XYZ file of C-alpha atoms in Angstrom:
572
model
C 9.351 31.643 36.919
C 9.709 29.773 40.365
C 13.021 29.604 42.094
C 13.423 26.333 44.099
C 15.672 26.074 46.876
C 17.528 22.404 47.175
C 15.618 21.157 49.768
C 12.014 21.975 48.054
C 10.803 25.468 49.500
C 9.610 27.477 46.524
C 9.623 31.226 45.971
C 7.562 32.362 43.599
C 7.647 35.390 41.357
C 5.247 35.874 38.747
C 4.282 38.718 36.335
C 3.620 42.047 38.123
C 5.193 40.860 41.030
C 8.941 42.029 40.521
C 11.600 42.475 37.862
C 12.283 39.616 36.213
C 15.064 40.431 35.312
C 16.742 41.663 38.364
C 15.637 38.330 39.793
C 17.029 36.281 37.371
C 20.580 37.979 38.135
C 19.688 37.840 42.118
C 18.958 33.994 41.687
C 21.473 33.039 39.317
C 24.068 30.887 40.957
C 25.496 27.202 40.952
C 23.622 26.553 44.210
C 20.098 27.218 42.786
C 17.275 25.675 40.918
C 15.078 27.592 38.546
C 11.936 26.406 37.111
C 9.957 28.196 34.308
C 6.555 27.531 33.295
C 6.175 28.123 29.643
C 7.861 27.863 26.542
C 11.626 26.420 26.279
C 12.082 28.927 23.177
C 11.277 31.901 25.670
C 13.002 30.698 28.619
C 16.085 30.010 26.064
C 16.125 33.997 24.719
C 15.621 35.121 28.618
C 18.566 33.390 30.095
C 20.743 33.745 27.406
C 22.585 36.623 27.971
C 23.215 35.262 31.621
C 25.125 31.854 30.533
C 28.474 31.916 32.115
C 29.694 28.324 32.021
C 29.025 24.861 33.829
C 30.805 25.864 37.061
C 28.599 28.900 37.782
C 24.926 28.534 35.918
C 22.364 26.713 37.896
C 19.767 24.282 36.771
C 17.106 25.895 34.679
C 13.854 23.530 34.229
C 10.841 24.001 31.669
C 7.865 22.724 32.418
C 4.811 22.743 30.026
C 1.552 24.841 31.285
C -0.287 21.290 31.624
C 2.463 20.363 33.607
C 3.247 16.901 31.198
C 6.505 17.452 30.266
C 9.491 18.916 32.003
C 12.620 19.733 30.190
C 16.032 20.270 31.998
C 17.197 23.271 29.345
C 20.692 23.734 31.470
C 23.370 21.967 34.131
C 21.630 18.596 33.217
C 24.924 17.177 34.847
C 26.599 19.466 36.519
C 24.007 21.105 38.481
C 21.755 17.782 38.480
C 18.801 19.393 36.732
C 18.476 16.177 34.747
C 17.860 14.232 38.001
C 15.479 16.826 39.076
C 13.542 16.898 35.910
C 12.849 12.738 36.806
C 11.503 13.639 40.734
C 9.154 16.252 39.224
C 8.006 14.193 36.829
C 7.244 11.613 39.057
C 5.807 13.797 41.381
C 3.402 15.365 38.526
C 2.717 12.590 36.969
C 4.241 13.794 33.821
C 7.658 12.744 31.919
C 10.996 14.208 31.686
C 12.499 14.974 28.710
C 15.760 13.992 28.501
C 18.092 14.897 25.453
C 21.826 14.190 26.885
C 23.571 11.783 25.418
C 24.405 9.465 28.751
C 20.334 9.559 28.831
C 19.805 8.824 25.350
C 22.413 6.131 24.896
C 21.656 4.614 28.580
C 24.524 4.857 30.358
C 26.433 6.175 33.208
C 26.621 9.570 33.368
C 30.298 9.596 34.962
C 30.188 13.774 35.831
C 26.419 13.193 37.857
C 26.290 9.896 39.060
C 28.688 10.104 42.292
C 26.076 12.752 43.579
C 23.593 10.278 44.712
C 26.215 8.066 46.511
C 27.103 11.257 48.686
C 30.383 11.751 46.929
C 31.900 15.550 45.932
C 32.792 16.322 41.969
C 36.331 17.990 41.632
C 38.811 18.196 38.873
C 38.751 20.497 35.804
C 36.190 21.509 33.550
C 37.386 20.957 30.771
C 38.582 17.650 31.388
C 35.429 16.690 32.394
C 34.050 17.937 28.984
C 36.373 15.873 27.566
C 35.742 12.538 29.093
C 31.815 12.914 28.278
C 32.945 13.690 24.562
C 34.946 10.829 24.740
C 32.009 8.251 26.034
C 29.550 9.728 23.789
C 32.104 8.688 21.046
C 31.404 5.149 21.942
C 35.276 5.332 23.432
C 36.314 3.081 26.811
C 37.347 5.500 29.507
C 39.209 4.049 32.629
C 38.299 4.423 36.524
C 40.047 3.801 39.741
C 38.502 3.544 42.867
C 40.222 3.040 46.295
C 37.792 4.264 48.908
C 33.852 4.388 49.007
C 30.912 2.531 48.166
C 30.813 0.267 45.241
C 27.466 -1.372 44.636
C 27.291 1.587 41.865
C 29.821 -1.077 39.542
C 26.876 -3.914 39.887
C 23.836 -1.648 38.624
C 23.983 -2.225 35.133
C 26.882 -3.313 32.500
C 28.880 -0.799 31.705
C 30.761 -1.877 28.195
C 32.410 1.717 28.267
C 34.063 1.615 31.763
C 37.265 -0.233 32.234
C 38.379 -0.579 36.160
C 42.430 -0.146 36.524
C 43.966 0.170 39.937
C 46.498 2.206 37.537
C 46.932 6.036 39.134
C 46.774 7.130 35.091
C 43.394 6.565 35.254
C 40.715 9.193 33.374
C 38.162 9.052 36.434
C 39.713 8.771 40.456
C 37.082 7.823 42.588
C 38.879 8.808 46.118
C 40.981 11.101 48.399
C 43.531 11.998 45.278
C 42.878 15.528 44.367
C 45.709 15.008 41.226
C 43.218 13.104 38.862
C 41.816 15.687 36.392
C 38.501 14.415 36.388
C 37.488 13.091 40.244
C 34.521 12.185 42.871
C 35.485 12.304 46.587
C 33.917 9.975 49.070
C 33.741 11.673 52.487
C 36.736 9.032 53.499
C 39.441 11.551 54.811
C 39.932 12.327 58.833
C 41.784 15.038 59.792
C 43.690 14.431 63.704
C 44.052 17.572 65.413
C 46.076 18.369 68.375
C 46.485 21.752 69.477
C 47.166 24.077 72.537
C 44.416 25.613 74.658
C 43.056 28.993 73.019
C 44.882 28.222 69.712
C 44.003 30.773 66.957
C 41.516 29.724 64.189
C 43.302 30.693 61.372
C 46.578 28.710 62.747
C 44.783 25.721 62.894
C 42.904 26.614 59.286
C 46.815 26.722 57.759
C 47.425 23.801 59.867
C 45.042 21.865 58.223
C 45.399 23.134 54.547
C 48.894 22.532 54.497
C 48.603 19.295 56.032
C 46.166 18.178 53.092
C 48.282 19.991 50.491
C 51.203 17.715 51.538
C 49.313 14.483 51.714
C 47.500 15.287 48.082
C 44.226 15.035 49.773
C 41.375 16.735 48.129
C 39.479 19.088 50.742
C 36.402 17.543 48.826
C 37.143 14.332 50.489
C 37.452 15.639 54.285
C 34.920 13.503 56.401
C 35.717 15.867 59.722
C 38.173 16.755 62.059
C 39.151 14.103 65.341
C 40.790 14.842 68.379
C 41.097 14.142 72.088
C 37.732 14.846 74.337
C 39.722 17.568 76.109
C 39.527 19.485 73.106
C 35.670 19.111 72.938
C 35.631 22.661 73.681
C 38.162 24.182 71.419
C 37.024 27.286 69.693
C 39.222 27.615 67.078
C 37.716 23.572 66.559
C 34.177 23.694 66.774
C 34.058 27.268 64.487
C 36.305 25.039 61.969
C 34.013 22.152 61.841
C 31.124 24.571 61.218
C 32.308 26.436 58.321
C 32.859 23.362 56.471
C 30.150 21.361 57.433
C 32.442 18.959 58.724
C 31.666 16.138 61.336
C 33.557 16.507 64.873
C 34.801 13.263 66.706
C 36.416 13.081 70.288
C 38.391 10.305 71.924
C 39.639 9.611 75.182
C 42.944 9.153 76.789
C 42.289 5.579 77.420
C 40.952 4.785 73.423
C 43.957 6.977 71.903
C 46.821 5.595 73.936
C 45.548 2.158 72.562
C 46.331 2.840 69.303
C 49.804 2.029 67.868
C 50.868 5.310 66.032
C 54.592 5.967 64.290
C 55.441 9.232 66.117
C 54.480 8.963 69.239
C 55.803 11.642 72.083
C 56.159 11.175 75.660
C 55.678 14.641 76.231
C 52.104 14.362 75.082
C 51.770 11.614 77.116
C 52.842 13.817 80.459
C 50.207 15.902 79.707
C 47.256 14.944 77.841
C 47.701 10.741 79.284
C 48.377 9.544 76.107
C 51.099 9.658 72.894
C 49.250 10.434 70.530
C 46.421 12.948 69.750
C 46.662 13.840 66.060
C 47.535 10.617 64.731
C 45.522 8.214 67.246
C 42.406 10.486 66.899
C 42.835 10.365 63.015
C 43.092 6.323 63.083
C 40.786 5.830 65.138
C 37.815 8.150 63.707
C 38.789 6.350 60.218
C 37.753 3.004 61.609
C 39.254 -0.451 60.677
C 39.618 0.221 57.326
C 41.793 3.636 57.952
C 45.865 4.157 57.239
C 47.342 6.859 58.090
C 48.348 9.202 55.059
C 50.249 11.849 56.612
C 51.919 11.721 59.738
C 51.859 14.409 62.196
C 52.916 18.272 61.588
C 53.445 20.740 63.392
C 52.174 24.015 62.746
C 53.081 27.107 65.109
C 51.968 30.583 65.466
C 52.701 33.419 63.051
C 52.740 37.027 63.935
C 49.008 37.798 65.474
C 48.322 34.115 65.928
C 48.750 32.202 69.560
C 48.777 28.294 70.402
C 50.442 25.629 68.149
C 48.619 23.066 65.990
C 49.526 19.404 65.373
C 47.750 17.631 62.246
C 47.591 13.886 60.626
C 45.732 12.516 58.571
C 43.817 9.012 57.805
C 42.012 7.609 55.083
C 39.316 5.097 55.363
C 37.956 3.107 52.530
C 34.413 3.834 53.825
C 32.956 6.825 53.603
C 31.060 9.338 56.548
C 28.531 11.316 55.604
C 25.134 10.828 56.752
C 24.169 14.728 56.569
C 24.121 13.897 52.968
C 22.451 10.295 53.194
C 19.046 9.178 52.766
C 17.171 6.239 54.058
C 13.594 5.843 52.286
C 11.366 2.911 53.772
C 9.380 2.216 50.409
C 5.879 0.426 50.335
C 5.742 -0.812 47.069
C 2.261 -1.841 47.315
C 1.135 -5.092 46.261
C 2.880 -5.270 42.777
C 0.878 -4.031 40.358
C 2.437 -0.927 39.312
C -0.280 1.125 38.806
C -0.919 1.179 42.188
C 2.459 2.162 43.593
C 1.597 5.419 45.369
C 3.446 8.573 43.762
C 5.072 9.466 46.897
C 6.698 6.177 46.527
C 7.349 6.595 43.021
C 9.213 9.768 43.126
C 11.819 8.213 46.089
C 12.073 5.257 44.053
C 13.528 7.951 41.240
C 15.626 9.633 43.640
C 17.151 7.046 45.343
C 20.563 5.380 43.933
C 20.115 2.242 45.645
C 17.424 -0.270 45.736
C 17.598 -2.872 48.647
C 15.620 -5.306 49.012
C 14.083 -9.091 48.372
C 14.336 -10.233 45.042
C 11.058 -11.420 44.511
C 9.871 -7.213 45.547
C 13.113 -5.760 43.799
C 11.495 -7.467 40.598
C 8.509 -6.153 40.891
C 9.830 -2.580 40.411
C 12.531 -4.052 38.002
C 10.653 -2.091 35.256
C 11.392 1.807 36.901
C 14.912 1.191 37.834
C 17.602 3.222 35.517
C 20.937 1.791 34.493
C 22.860 4.193 37.017
C 20.638 2.673 40.300
C 22.050 -0.342 41.802
C 20.214 -3.361 43.247
C 21.239 -5.074 46.171
C 19.288 -8.254 47.243
C 18.792 -9.862 50.658
C 17.356 -13.080 51.690
C 13.605 -13.263 52.630
C 14.295 -14.365 56.299
C 17.420 -11.987 56.508
C 15.402 -8.583 57.307
C 17.996 -6.960 60.188
C 20.916 -7.660 57.476
C 18.691 -5.630 54.949
C 17.880 -2.746 57.166
C 21.585 -2.556 58.253
C 23.073 -2.396 55.169
C 20.892 -0.129 53.490
C 21.373 2.287 56.898
C 25.347 1.819 56.435
C 25.271 3.005 52.926
C 23.111 5.993 54.239
C 25.422 6.843 56.814
C 28.205 6.941 54.156
C 25.803 9.557 51.877
C 24.161 7.651 49.644
C 20.467 7.859 48.763
C 18.975 4.505 49.845
C 15.318 2.659 49.195
C 14.543 0.301 51.632
C 11.745 -1.641 50.067
C 9.053 -3.802 51.144
C 6.008 -5.026 49.848
C 2.706 -3.654 50.488
C 2.924 -0.830 53.224
C 6.647 -0.830 54.908
C 4.681 0.152 58.215
C 2.595 -2.524 58.038
C 4.690 -6.221 58.703
C 7.294 -4.176 56.617
C 10.704 -3.308 57.084
C 9.973 0.403 58.502
C 10.235 -0.559 62.071
C 13.509 -2.662 62.350
C 14.882 -0.067 60.237
C 13.534 3.041 62.692
C 15.105 0.938 65.843
C 18.560 0.765 64.225
C 18.396 4.103 63.054
C 17.534 5.737 66.461
C 20.046 3.334 68.005
C 22.990 5.616 66.213
C 24.393 8.409 67.339
C 22.480 11.946 66.665
C 25.313 13.170 64.677
C 25.174 9.870 62.696
C 21.982 9.596 61.624
C 20.937 10.128 57.837
C 17.539 11.454 56.948
C 15.000 8.867 57.602
C 11.416 8.863 55.538
C 8.999 6.584 55.295
C 6.672 6.128 52.473
C 3.128 4.399 52.686
C 2.003 1.830 49.997
C -1.494 -0.332 49.377
C -1.210 -3.213 51.720
C -2.692 -6.589 51.073
C -5.492 -6.336 53.262
C -6.584 -3.083 51.508
C -6.779 -4.464 47.874
C -8.142 -7.514 49.325
C -10.781 -5.746 50.315
C -11.436 -3.817 47.155
C -11.706 -6.984 45.059
C -14.478 -9.082 47.076
C -16.332 -5.426 47.981
C -16.427 -3.463 51.471
C -15.677 -6.314 54.397
C -13.703 -3.568 56.265
C -16.701 -0.964 57.016
C -16.608 -1.852 60.990
C -13.390 -2.323 63.489
C -11.211 -4.747 62.491
C -7.488 -5.972 62.917
C -4.623 -7.643 61.444
C -2.567 -10.843 62.831
C -0.071 -12.516 61.674
C 0.513 -16.257 61.641
C 4.022 -16.570 61.695
C 5.464 -17.532 64.751
C 8.941 -16.531 64.171
C 9.078 -13.339 65.738
C 6.219 -14.013 67.873
C 5.552 -16.789 70.336
C 2.453 -19.120 69.124
C 0.470 -18.794 72.729
C 0.670 -15.097 72.146
C -0.742 -15.564 68.783
C -3.505 -17.143 69.897
C -4.585 -15.007 72.786
C -4.706 -12.010 70.020
C -7.276 -14.365 67.662
C -9.140 -15.289 70.736
C -9.318 -11.614 71.612
C -10.067 -10.673 68.143
C -12.868 -13.402 67.934
C -14.434 -12.399 70.949
C -14.472 -8.816 70.153
C -16.024 -9.617 66.996
C -13.421 -7.759 64.703
C -12.994 -8.515 60.996
C -9.421 -10.191 60.961
C -7.158 -10.028 58.244
C -4.976 -13.492 58.871
C -1.023 -12.434 57.541
C 1.157 -14.896 56.742
C -1.264 -17.625 57.009
C 0.498 -20.870 55.991
C 3.785 -22.170 54.462
C 5.669 -25.347 54.420
C 7.248 -25.358 57.676
C 4.126 -24.153 59.594
C 1.420 -26.044 58.121
C -1.097 -26.024 61.569
C -1.458 -22.973 62.317
C -4.102 -21.884 60.093
C -6.221 -24.739 61.034
C -5.582 -23.985 64.521
C -6.627 -20.077 63.979
C -9.787 -21.305 62.357
C -10.714 -23.343 65.348
C -10.591 -20.351 67.623
C -12.329 -18.266 65.470
C -15.271 -20.832 65.017
C -15.437 -20.636 69.066
C -16.770 -17.394 68.663
C -18.400 -17.347 65.011
C -20.579 -19.158 63.245
C -19.152 -21.562 60.626
C -20.986 -19.080 57.743
C -19.304 -16.521 58.361
C -17.632 -15.047 55.260
C -13.937 -15.230 54.287
C -12.149 -14.087 51.326
C -9.057 -15.745 50.258
C -6.795 -13.868 48.097
C -3.604 -14.926 46.485
C -0.771 -13.027 44.919
C -3.027 -9.827 44.795
C -1.746 -7.410 42.783
C 0.260 -9.695 40.306
C -0.360 -11.351 37.344
C -1.627 -14.813 38.578
C -3.811 -12.938 41.128
C -6.746 -15.356 42.468
C -9.419 -14.333 44.851
C -12.000 -16.565 46.082
C -15.168 -16.147 48.343
C -15.877 -18.761 51.271
C -17.048 -19.442 54.331
C -15.191 -20.193 57.902
C -16.739 -23.630 58.049
C -15.525 -24.206 54.257
C -12.003 -22.752 54.423
C -9.587 -25.482 53.501
C -5.878 -24.392 54.716
C -4.252 -27.125 52.599
C -5.064 -24.681 49.209
C -3.217 -21.485 51.025
C 0.273 -20.352 51.349
C 2.409 -17.399 52.573
C 1.215 -15.504 48.899
C -2.543 -15.415 50.438
C -3.993 -12.962 52.623
C -7.120 -14.449 54.266
C -10.008 -12.053 55.397
C -12.478 -13.230 57.868
C -15.757 -11.277 58.023
C -17.602 -10.067 61.757
C -20.857 -11.157 62.861
C -22.444 -8.965 60.690
C -20.661 -9.431 57.180
C -22.542 -11.135 54.420
C -22.305 -12.140 50.924
C -24.480 -10.996 48.348
C -24.018 -11.319 44.294
C -20.488 -12.769 44.573
C -19.798 -9.644 47.421
C -18.357 -9.489 50.567
C -19.531 -6.898 52.735
C -19.544 -5.581 56.485
C -22.660 -3.102 57.580
C -20.999 -0.115 59.179
C -23.481 -0.329 61.812
C -24.877 -3.677 63.726
C -28.153 -4.180 63.838
C -30.380 -1.663 65.824
C -28.023 1.046 65.469
C -29.212 4.655 64.534
C -28.706 4.835 60.775
C -27.442 8.043 59.346
């Protein structure tokens, strides 16, 4: 038996290392994931006495001893066992055995899909059970959404879902706490103003009463907002830490510019602004924010001190960067067999795939019905980065996809720049997953041309001035590097490759071997060998990589090779 913590660390308990019954009882909670390696029948008998219900049981998975099959035995939706099974299978090169109705019928699992979008689930267990049974019978379900990310609607055709703006919808996505089945994006901002050293218990009571009066679920809270003079207020700092909320503060000048329904001249005299709670809530909720609960004052009870004013604003956009993930994925040249295990795992984990349509097409066979495909234009890289980052800041698990390696002429650099520009507290997790680059696959196809120093140069002058590119070509020629030319020629740039050839010929013999690799890793792949003299730029396009050898590179028996050392160097 292995107990997996949510962030991946593993505690192992084997035979002779403790009492199994005691260990199971210790770890049996919905916050844990328990993975068994063995027979599903034996595991079923072992855990049967501990079963308490969906609200209490952990995710339980069973892996066969060879690591080929992984079964989400318990908590498939409620504890995320099905998704974990997919991710573990991607890591192990195995297969997840999913027997749930949503998976077998290829439809959206309504009681599970919101987690990957950064939402928290609320409602009644029995109502969720009835909703899922209704869908399993092929009956229509109604859904209402008034906040949070919406690309899930376009992730596939959902024939058993009818969207409505009626408050009687069976499933609600938003801040309201009245629906029996609901997902809560982190869209509610609580504005708080308080006297210095106000008691924590008083602030807690004021916040909870305001949420109840506004009929806003506590699961929908993004954070607390206040005046910057309250940035060190002990009760506020303790509350946001305990409830894992964001804490935002604003200066008096910012607060004073917000129109509020109940300004106070007394507050203006003391704080330099006519409103703290209402104005702070509205500022934190952004351009789409609207006040849901005007300020209400809570005063000290017996044993307490101070007073607190609380207001609530609702934004259409969520704020949950601490739940979000941004994965920069290099999809490789296009052949799915060349996709790395690391990248495959990340794709399995992410609910939103952002990329240029051609790259998404190549990965389409891997996409599930619950994963949204978000296409962008080829030359709008910044836009794609901004969109992907914004979704991750709302709590979603997002894959930003490049071909080849994301860190080689890909999206990783742009995305990292944008990520670093965000305040520390607004950054989702960020991870780069390498892929096989066109350079590597081209070299593999023609032999071994990269056995000595080499460099890559892009001939696109869209981001790099052409004089700089010429300097690099000249330096590479003088340094006798093997040179890989990316983006060699397009309809709008039809002369640069010819000029690059001239510069290389200034320092390199015309018989220097050249590999021309077109559409690498795809069905119409074509790789040919030629020489620098015979290289014909007219036959080359943007989907081609040109690999030019150095002075030692040679062709023999249809192969291109570069010796590891120059003539006369010591051989080992």
